[in-house]
Coordinates of C-alpha atoms and ligand atoms in Angstrom, one line a residue:
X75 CA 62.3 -31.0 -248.8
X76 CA 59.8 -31.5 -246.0
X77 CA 57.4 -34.3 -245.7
X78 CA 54.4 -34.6 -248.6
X79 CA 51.2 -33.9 -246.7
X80 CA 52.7 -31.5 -244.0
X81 CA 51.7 -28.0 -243.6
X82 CA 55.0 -26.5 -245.4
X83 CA 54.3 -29.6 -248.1
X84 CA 50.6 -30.1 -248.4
X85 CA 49.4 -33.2 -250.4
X86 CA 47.8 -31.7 -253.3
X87 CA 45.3 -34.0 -254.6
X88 CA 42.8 -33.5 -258.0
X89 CA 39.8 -35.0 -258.0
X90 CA 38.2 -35.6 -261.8
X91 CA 34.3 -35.5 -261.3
X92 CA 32.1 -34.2 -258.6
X93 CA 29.4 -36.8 -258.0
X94 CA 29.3 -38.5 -254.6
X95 CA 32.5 -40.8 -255.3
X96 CA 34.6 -37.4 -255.3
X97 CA 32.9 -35.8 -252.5
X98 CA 33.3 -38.8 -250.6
X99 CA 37.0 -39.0 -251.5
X100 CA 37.4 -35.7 -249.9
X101 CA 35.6 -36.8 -246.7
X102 CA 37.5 -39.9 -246.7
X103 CA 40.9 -38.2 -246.9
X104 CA 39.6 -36.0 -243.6
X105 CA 39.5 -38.4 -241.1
X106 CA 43.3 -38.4 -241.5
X107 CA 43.5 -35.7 -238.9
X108 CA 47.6 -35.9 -239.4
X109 CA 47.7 -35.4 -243.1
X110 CA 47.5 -31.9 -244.9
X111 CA 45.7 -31.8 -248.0
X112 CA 44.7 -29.6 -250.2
X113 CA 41.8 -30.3 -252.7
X114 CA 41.0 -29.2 -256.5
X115 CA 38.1 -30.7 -257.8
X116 CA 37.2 -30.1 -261.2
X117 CA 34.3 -31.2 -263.0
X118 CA 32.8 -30.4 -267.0
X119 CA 29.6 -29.1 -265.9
X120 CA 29.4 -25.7 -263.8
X121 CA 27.4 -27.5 -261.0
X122 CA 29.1 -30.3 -258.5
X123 CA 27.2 -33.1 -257.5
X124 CA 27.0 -35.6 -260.4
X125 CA 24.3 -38.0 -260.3
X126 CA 22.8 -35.9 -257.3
X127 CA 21.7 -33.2 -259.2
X128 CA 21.1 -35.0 -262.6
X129 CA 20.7 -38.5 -262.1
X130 CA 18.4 -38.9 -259.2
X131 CA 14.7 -39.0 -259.4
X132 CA 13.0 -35.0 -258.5
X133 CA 10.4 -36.5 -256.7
X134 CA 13.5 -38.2 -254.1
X135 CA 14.6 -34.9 -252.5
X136 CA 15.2 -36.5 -249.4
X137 CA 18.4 -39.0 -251.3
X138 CA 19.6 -35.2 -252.5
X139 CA 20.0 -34.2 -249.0
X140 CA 23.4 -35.6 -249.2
X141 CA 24.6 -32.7 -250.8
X142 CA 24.5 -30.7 -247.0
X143 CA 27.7 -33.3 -246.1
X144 CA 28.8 -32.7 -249.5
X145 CA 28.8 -28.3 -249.6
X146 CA 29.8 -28.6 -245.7
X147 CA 33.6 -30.2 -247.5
X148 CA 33.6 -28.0 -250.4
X149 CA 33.4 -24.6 -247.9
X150 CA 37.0 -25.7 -246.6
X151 CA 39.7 -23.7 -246.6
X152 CA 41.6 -26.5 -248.6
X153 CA 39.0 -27.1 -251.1
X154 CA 38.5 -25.4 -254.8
X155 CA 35.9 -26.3 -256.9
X156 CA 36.8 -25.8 -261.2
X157 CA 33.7 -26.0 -263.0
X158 CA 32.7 -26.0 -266.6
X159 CA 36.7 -27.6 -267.0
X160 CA 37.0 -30.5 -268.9
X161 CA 39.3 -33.7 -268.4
X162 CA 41.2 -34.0 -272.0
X163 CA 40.6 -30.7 -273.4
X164 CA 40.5 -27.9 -271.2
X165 CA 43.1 -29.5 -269.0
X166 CA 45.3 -32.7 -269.7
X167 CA 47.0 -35.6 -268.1
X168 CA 50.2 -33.2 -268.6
X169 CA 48.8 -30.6 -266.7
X170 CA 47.6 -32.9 -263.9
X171 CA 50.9 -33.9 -263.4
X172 CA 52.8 -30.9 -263.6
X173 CA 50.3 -29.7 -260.4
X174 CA 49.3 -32.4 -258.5
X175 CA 50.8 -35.1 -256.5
X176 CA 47.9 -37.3 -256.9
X177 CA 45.0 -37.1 -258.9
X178 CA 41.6 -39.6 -258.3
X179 CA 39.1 -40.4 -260.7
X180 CA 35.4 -40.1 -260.5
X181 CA 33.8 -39.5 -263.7
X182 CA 30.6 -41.7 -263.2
X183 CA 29.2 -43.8 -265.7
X184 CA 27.4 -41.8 -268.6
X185 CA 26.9 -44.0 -271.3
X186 CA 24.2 -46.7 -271.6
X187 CA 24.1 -49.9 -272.8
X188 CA 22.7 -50.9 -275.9
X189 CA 19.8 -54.4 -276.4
X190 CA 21.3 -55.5 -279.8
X191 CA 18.3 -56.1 -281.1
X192 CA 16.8 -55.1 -284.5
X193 CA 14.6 -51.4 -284.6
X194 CA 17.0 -50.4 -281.8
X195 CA 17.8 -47.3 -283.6
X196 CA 14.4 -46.6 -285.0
X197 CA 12.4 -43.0 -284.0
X198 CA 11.0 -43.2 -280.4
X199 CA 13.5 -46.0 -279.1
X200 CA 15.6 -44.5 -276.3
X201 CA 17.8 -45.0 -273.9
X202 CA 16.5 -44.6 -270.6
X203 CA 19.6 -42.1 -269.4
X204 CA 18.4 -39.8 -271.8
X205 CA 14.9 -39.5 -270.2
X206 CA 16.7 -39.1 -267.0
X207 CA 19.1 -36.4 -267.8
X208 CA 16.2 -34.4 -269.5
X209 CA 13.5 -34.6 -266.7
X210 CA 16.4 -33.9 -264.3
X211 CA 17.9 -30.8 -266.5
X212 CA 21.2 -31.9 -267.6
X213 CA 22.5 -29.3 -270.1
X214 CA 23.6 -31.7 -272.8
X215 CA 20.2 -33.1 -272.7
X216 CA 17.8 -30.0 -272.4
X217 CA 16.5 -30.0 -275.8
X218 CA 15.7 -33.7 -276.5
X219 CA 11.9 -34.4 -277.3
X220 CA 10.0 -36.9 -276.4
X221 CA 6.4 -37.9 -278.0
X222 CA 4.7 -37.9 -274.7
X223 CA 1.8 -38.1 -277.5
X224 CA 1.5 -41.6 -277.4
X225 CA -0.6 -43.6 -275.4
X226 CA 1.7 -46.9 -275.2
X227 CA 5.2 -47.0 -273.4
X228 CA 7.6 -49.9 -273.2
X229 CA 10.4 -49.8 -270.4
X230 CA 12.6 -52.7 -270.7
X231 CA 14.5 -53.4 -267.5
X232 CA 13.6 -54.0 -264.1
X233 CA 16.1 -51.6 -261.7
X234 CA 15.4 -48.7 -260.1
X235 CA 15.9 -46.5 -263.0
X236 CA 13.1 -48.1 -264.9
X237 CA 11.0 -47.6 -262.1
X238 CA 12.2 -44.2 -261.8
X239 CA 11.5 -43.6 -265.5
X240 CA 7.7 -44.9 -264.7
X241 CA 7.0 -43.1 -261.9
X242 CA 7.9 -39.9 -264.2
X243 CA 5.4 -41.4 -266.9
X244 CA 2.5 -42.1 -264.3
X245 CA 2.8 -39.3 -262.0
X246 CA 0.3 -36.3 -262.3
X247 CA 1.4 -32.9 -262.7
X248 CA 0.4 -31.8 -259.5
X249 CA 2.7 -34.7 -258.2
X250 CA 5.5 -33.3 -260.2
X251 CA 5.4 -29.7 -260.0
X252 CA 6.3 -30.5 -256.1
X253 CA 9.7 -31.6 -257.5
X254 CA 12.4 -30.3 -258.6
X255 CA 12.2 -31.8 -262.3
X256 CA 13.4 -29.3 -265.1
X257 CA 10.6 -26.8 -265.9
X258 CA 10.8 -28.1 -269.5
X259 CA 9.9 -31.6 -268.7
X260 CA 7.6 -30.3 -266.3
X261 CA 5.5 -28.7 -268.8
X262 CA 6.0 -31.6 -271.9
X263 CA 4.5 -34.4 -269.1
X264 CA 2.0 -31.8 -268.3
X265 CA 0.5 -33.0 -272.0
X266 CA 1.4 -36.1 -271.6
X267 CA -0.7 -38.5 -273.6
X268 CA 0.3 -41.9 -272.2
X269 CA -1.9 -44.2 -271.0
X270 CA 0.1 -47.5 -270.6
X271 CA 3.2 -48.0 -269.6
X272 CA 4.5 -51.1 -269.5
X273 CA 8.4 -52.1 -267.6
X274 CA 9.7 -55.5 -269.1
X275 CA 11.9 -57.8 -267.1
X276 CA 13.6 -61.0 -268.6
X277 CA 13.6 -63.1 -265.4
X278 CA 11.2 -63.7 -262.7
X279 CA 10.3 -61.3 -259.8
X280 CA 13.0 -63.0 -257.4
X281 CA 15.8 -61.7 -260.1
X282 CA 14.4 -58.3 -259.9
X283 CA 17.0 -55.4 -259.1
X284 CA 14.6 -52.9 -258.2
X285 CA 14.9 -52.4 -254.1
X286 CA 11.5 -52.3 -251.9
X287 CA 10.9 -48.5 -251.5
X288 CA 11.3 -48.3 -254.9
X289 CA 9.0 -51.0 -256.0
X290 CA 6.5 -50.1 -253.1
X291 CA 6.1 -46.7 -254.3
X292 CA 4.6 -47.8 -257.8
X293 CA 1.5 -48.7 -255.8
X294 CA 0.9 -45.3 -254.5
X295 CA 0.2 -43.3 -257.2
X296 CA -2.5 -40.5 -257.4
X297 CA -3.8 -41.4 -261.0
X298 CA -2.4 -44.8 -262.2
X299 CA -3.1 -48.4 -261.2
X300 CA -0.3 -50.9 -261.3
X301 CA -1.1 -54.4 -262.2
X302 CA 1.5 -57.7 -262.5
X303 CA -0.5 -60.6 -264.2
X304 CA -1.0 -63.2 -262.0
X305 CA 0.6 -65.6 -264.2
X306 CA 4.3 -64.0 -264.0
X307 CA 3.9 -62.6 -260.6
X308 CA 4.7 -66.2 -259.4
X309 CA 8.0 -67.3 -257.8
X310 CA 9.6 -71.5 -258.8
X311 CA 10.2 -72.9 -255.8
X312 CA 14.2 -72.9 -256.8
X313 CA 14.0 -69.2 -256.8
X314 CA 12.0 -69.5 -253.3
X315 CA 14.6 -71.2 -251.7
X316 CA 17.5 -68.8 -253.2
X317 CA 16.1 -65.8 -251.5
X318 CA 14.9 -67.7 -248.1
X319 CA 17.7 -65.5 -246.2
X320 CA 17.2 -62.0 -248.3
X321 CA 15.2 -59.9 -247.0
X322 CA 15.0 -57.3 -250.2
X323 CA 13.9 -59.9 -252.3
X324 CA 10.9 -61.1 -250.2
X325 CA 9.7 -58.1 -249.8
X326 CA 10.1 -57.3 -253.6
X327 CA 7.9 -60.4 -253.9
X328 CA 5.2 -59.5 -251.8
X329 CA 4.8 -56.2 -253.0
X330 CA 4.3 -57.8 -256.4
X331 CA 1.9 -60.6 -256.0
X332 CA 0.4 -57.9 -253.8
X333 CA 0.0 -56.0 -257.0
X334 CA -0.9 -59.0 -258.8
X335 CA -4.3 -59.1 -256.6
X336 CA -4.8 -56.0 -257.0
X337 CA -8.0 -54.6 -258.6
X338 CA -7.6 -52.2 -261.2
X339 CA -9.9 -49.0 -260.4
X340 CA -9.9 -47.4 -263.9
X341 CA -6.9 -44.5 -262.9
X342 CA -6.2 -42.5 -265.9
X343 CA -3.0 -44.5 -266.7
X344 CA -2.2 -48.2 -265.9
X345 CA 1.9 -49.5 -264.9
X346 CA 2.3 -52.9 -266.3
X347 CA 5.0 -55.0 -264.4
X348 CA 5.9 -57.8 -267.0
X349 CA 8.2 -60.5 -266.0
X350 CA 9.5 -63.5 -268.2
X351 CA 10.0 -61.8 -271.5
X352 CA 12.9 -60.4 -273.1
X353 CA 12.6 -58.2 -276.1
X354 CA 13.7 -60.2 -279.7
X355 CA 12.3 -56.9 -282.1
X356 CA 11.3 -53.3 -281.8
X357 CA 9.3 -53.2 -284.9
X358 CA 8.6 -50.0 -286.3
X359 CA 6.5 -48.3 -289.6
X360 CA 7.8 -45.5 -291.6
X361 CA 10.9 -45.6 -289.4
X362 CA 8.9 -45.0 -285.9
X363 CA 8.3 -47.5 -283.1
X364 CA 5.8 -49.1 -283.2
X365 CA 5.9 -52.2 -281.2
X366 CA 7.9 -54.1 -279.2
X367 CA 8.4 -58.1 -280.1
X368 CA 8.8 -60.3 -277.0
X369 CA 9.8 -64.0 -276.1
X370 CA 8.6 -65.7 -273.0
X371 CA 11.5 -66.7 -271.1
X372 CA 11.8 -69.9 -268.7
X373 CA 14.4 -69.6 -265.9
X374 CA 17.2 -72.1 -265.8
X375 CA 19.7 -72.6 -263.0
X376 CA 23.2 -71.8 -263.3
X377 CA 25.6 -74.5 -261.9
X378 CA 26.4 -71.4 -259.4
X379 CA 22.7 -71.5 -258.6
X380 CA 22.0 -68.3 -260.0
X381 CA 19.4 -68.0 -262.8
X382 CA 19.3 -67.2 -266.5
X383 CA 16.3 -66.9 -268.8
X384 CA 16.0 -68.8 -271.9
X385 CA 13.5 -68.2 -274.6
X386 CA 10.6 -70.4 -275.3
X387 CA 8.6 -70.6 -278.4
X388 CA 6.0 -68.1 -277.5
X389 CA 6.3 -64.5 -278.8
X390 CA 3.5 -61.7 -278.6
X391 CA 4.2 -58.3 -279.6
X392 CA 3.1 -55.1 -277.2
X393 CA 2.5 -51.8 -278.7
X394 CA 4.6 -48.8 -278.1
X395 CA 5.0 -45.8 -279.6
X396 CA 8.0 -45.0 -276.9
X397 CA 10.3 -47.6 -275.7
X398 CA 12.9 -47.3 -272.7
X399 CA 15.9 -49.2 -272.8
X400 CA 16.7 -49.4 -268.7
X401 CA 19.7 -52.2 -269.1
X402 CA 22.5 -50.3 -267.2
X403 CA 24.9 -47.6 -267.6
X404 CA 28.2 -47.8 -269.0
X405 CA 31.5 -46.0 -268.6
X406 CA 33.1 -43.7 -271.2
X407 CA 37.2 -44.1 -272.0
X408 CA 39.0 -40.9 -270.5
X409 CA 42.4 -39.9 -272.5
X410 CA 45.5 -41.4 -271.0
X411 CA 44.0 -43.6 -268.7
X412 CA 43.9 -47.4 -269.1
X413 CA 40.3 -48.0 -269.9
X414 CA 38.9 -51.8 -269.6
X415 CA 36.1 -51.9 -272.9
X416 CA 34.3 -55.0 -271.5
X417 CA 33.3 -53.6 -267.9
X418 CA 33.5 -50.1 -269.1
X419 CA 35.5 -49.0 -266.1
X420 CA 38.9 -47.3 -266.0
X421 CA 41.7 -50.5 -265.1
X422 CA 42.4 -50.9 -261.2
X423 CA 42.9 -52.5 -258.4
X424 CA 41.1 -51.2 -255.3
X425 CA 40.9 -48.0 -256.7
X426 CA 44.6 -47.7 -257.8
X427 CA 44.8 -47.3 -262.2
X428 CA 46.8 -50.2 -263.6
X429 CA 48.5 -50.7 -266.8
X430 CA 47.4 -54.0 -268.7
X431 CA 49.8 -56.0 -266.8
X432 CA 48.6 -55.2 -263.8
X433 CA 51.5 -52.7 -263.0
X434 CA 50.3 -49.5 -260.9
X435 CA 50.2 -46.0 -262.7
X436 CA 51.8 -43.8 -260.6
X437 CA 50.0 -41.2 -259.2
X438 CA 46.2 -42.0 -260.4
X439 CA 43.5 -43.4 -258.9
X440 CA 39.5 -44.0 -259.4
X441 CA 36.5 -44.0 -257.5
X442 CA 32.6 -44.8 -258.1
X443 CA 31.1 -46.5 -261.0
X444 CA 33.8 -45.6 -263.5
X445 CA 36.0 -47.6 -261.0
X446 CA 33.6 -50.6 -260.4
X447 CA 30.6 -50.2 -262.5
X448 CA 27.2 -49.0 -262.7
X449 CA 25.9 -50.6 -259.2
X450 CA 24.6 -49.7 -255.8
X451 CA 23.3 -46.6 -254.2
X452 CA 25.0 -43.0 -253.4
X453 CA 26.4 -44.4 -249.9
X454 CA 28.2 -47.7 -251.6
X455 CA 30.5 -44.4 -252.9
X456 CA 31.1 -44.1 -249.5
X457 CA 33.1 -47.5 -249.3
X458 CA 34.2 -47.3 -252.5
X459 CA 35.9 -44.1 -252.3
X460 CA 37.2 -45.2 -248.9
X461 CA 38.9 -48.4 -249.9
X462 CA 40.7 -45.5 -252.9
X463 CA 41.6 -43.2 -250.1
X464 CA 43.6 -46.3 -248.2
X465 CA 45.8 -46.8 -251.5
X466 CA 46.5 -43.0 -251.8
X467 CA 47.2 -42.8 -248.5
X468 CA 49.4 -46.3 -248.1
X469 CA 50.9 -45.2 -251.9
X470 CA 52.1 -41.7 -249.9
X471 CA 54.1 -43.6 -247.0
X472 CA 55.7 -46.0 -250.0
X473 CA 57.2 -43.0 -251.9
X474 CA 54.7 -44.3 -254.7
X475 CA 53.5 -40.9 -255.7
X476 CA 54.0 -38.2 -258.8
X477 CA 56.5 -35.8 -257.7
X478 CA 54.5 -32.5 -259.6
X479 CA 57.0 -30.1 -261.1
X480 CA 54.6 -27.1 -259.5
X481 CA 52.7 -28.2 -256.2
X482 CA 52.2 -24.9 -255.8
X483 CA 48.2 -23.6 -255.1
X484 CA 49.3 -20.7 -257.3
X485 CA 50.7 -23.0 -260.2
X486 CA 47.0 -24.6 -260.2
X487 CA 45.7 -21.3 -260.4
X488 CA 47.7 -20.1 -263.1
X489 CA 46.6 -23.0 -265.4
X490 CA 42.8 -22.2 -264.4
X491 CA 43.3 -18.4 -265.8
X492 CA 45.1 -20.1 -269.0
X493 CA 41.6 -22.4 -269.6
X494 CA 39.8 -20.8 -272.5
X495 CA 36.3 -21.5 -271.1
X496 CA 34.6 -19.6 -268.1
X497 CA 35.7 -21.3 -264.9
X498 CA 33.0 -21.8 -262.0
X499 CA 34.3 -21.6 -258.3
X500 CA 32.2 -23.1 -255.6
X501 CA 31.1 -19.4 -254.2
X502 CA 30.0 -19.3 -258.1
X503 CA 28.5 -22.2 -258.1
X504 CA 26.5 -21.4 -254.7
X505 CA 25.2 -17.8 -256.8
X506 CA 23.6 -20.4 -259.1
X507 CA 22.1 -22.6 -256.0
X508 CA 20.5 -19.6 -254.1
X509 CA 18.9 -18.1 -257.6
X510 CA 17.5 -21.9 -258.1
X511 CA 16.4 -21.9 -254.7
X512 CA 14.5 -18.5 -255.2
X513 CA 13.0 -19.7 -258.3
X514 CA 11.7 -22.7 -256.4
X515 CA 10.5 -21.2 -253.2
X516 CA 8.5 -18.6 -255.4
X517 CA 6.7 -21.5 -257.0
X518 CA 6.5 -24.0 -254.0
X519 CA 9.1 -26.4 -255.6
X520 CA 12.5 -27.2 -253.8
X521 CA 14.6 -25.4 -256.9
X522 CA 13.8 -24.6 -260.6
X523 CA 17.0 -25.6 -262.0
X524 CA 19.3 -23.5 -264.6
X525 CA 19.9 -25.8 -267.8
X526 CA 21.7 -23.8 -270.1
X527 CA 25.2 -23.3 -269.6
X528 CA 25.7 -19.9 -270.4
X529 CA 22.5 -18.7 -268.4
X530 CA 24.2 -20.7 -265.6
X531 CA 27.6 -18.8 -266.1
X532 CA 26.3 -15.3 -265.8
X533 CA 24.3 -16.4 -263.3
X534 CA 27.6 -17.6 -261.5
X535 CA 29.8 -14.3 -262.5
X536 CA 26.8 -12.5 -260.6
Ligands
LIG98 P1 20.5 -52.3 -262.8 O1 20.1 -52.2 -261.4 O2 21.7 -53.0 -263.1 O3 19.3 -53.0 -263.6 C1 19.4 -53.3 -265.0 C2 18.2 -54.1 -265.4 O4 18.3 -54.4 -266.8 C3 18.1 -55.5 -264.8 O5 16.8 -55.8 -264.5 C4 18.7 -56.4 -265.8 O6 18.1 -57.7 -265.8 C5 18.1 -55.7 -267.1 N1 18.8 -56.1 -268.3 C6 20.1 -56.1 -268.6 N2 20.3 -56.5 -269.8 C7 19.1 -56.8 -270.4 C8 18.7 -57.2 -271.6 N3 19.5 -57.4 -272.6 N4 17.4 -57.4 -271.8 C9 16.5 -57.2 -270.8 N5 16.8 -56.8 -269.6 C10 18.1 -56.5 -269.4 O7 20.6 -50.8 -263.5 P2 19.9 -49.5 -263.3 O8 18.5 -49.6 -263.1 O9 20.4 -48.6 -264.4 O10 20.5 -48.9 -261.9 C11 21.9 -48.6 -261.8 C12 22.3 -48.5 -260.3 O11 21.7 -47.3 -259.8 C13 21.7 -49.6 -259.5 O12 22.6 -50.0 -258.5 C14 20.4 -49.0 -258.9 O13 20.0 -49.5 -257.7 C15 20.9 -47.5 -258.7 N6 19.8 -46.6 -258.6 C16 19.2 -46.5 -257.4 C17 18.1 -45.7 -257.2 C18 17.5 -45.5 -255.9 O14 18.1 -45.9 -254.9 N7 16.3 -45.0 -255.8 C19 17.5 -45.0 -258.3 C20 18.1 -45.2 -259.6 C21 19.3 -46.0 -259.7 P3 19.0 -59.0 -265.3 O15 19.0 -58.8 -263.8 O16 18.3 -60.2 -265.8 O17 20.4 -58.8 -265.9

């Protein structure tokens, strides 16, 4: 038999999820000019692109742009895209095996994390991935309501995604109909009620994990003021000295006691940065939210030197009749694959799945935040799926590898035409793109997305 990853004896390689870890897998595997591999990526929705398309913020086109490197990769002769197939039901770890000689991971993180707090579950408490998928036109998500009615909005977390939650909530509807943001959510913030919007953070601004042009851009708004009292905008001298050498978290500072000074000019709504306080309650009558109980926290150093709040006495309650939880995603167990509860990430080492005992499971591997978590930007996929790609690769020239019973492209194909559910191929998918880009250029917005799946399919089947 010839050579694995030769033209008579291609490398065929799956990849489980097509967000940016499994594009970048792809890419990755490229710049091995000598190897010959032959890609089938599969993912549950009809569209590619993950967190691209439903995760990032509308009003950020220019972080979507990615997805020109991304569709240059998937119009390669030795690239197929399956959409609408799903790991563990439409296909199986059996399958996978029987086809492929590899088969890589990249399922994201979809899940959030919970407060454990009291109320948690009451009417109008949500997580904040939920308000994400919606605005952004995720089909599981399409018909969730939100009562944009009330005036009073509590987001508790300080990343990126609670800012990107609040820049939803305080931007106007001419700011938003700019964006690609699903018509739906488009039209439910065009009644939007809210008039306060508060985003809680249980340490101080130096333990922020928001990044500058993300913090920055809550001071531009069109009709909203953002405020930080003065009180909590100010940094301990411990926490000083920590950041002296990092340059993120001094300009995260300055943009808040910047905000902190700031006079408010009566804008129709007003962003609250809170620091110090971590939620004990969300209290709630006749099972909605009502209000959110807080602690003030006082920061106490590690023996590491890091910092961790601890409550005081004092407690105040703010009012909210919609509360965010922004705490982080979390990974979801895939069938068959060793799956690590605590971190909510598959098991692995560098990107190679791992048994328990730290023994390597032939054949599989993971990339992205179901590999190491819910952290860092689209381009930290980049590494991420790189450091993978040198274990798949290193595996190959071992003889560490599934031998498939069928490597055949036909022998793929055959168990595509035996799925029960419509399958979406990248030319498909791309009749879906250009009717989405129509939509959009016919109302001055970059798309108007599809978010039903069916209206997607027979859009893709032409
Ligand atoms: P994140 O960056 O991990 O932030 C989670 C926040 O929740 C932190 O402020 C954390 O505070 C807080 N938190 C955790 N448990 C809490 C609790 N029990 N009570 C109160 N606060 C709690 O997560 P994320 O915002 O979901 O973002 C995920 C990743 O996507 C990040 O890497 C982010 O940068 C990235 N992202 C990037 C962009 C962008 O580039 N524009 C946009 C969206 C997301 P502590 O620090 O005290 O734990």
């Amino acid at each position: 038999m010839d050579e694995i990853g030769t033209a008579q004896n291609p490398l065929r390689v799956a990849i489980i999820g097509s967000g940016p870890a499994g594009f970048y897998t792809v890419s990755n595997f490229l710049k091995n000019k000598e190897l010959v591999v032959e890609f089938d990526m599969y993912d549950r929705l009809p569209t590619p692109f993950g967190l691209v398309r439903a995760g990032v913020a509308p009003d950020h086109q220019k972080d979507k742009s990615v997805q020109k490197a991304y569709d240059k990769s998937a119009q390669l002769p030795n690239f197929r895209f399956f959409g609408n197939v799903e790991y563990g039901s439409d296909v199986t770890m059996k399958d996978l095996r029987k086809h492929y000689h590899q088969v890589m991971f990249s399922t994201g993180a979809p899940f959030d994390r919970n407060l454990g707090i009291p109320g948690e579950d009451l009417d109008g408490c949500f997580s904040a991935t939920e308000f994400v998928a919606w605005y952004n036109g995720h089909p599981d998500f399409a018909d969730r309501k939100f009562d944009l009615s009330q005036e009073n909005v509590v987001i508790i977390g300080v990343g990126n995604v609670a800012i990107d939650v609040a820049r939803m909530l305080c931007k106007t509807h001419d700011e938003l109909s700019v964006t690609d943001v699903a018509d739906h959510a488009l039209l439910a913030l065009k009644d939007s009620k809210v008039k306060n919007v508060y985003i809680l953070g249980r340490r101080g601004p130096a333990q922020a994990a928001f990044t500058p042009p993300e913090i920055k851009e809550l001071g531009e708004f069109e009709d909203a003021d953002v405020t930080v009292p003065l009180e909590e905008s100010k940094v301990d001298a411990a926490s000083l000295a920590l950041i002296e050498n990092d340059k993120n978290a001094i300009k995260n500072i300055n943009f808040i006691s910047e905000y902190a000074e700031r006079t408010i000019q009566g804008k129709s709504r007003l962003l609250t940065i809170r620091f110090l306080v971590s939620p004990l309650e969300v209290i709630g009558e006749d099972g909605k939210v009502k209000s959110v109980k807080v602690v003030k926290n006082k920061l106490v150093e590690n023996q590491d030197g890091t910092f961790r709040p601890v409550a005081t006495e004092e407690t105040e309650n703010i009012p909210a009749g919609l509360i965010f939880r922004s705490v982080g995603y979390k990974g979801k167990p895939l069938p068959d694959i060793p799956y690590n509860e605590n971190s909510g990430t598959i098991m692995n080492d560098s990107g190679r799945v791992i048994e328990a005992d730290g023994t390597p499971v032939c054949g599989l591997y993971t990339a992205g935040w179901i590999k190491r978590g819910p952290s860092g930007v689209i381009g930290t996929n980049k590494t991420c799926a790189q450091e993978t790609v040198a274990r798949m690769i290193e595996d190959i020239g071992k003889g560490k590898i599934n031998i498939p019973e069928d490597p055949s492209i036909g022998g793929a194909e055959d168990l595509i035409n035996g799925i029960d559910s419509a399958v979406v191929t990248y030319p498909e998918w791309q009749n879906i793109d250009r009717s989405e880009l129509q939509r959009g250029e016919a109302q001055g917005r970059p798309r108007v997305k599809y978010t039903d799946i069916d209206e997607m399919i027979s859009i893709a089947k032409g």
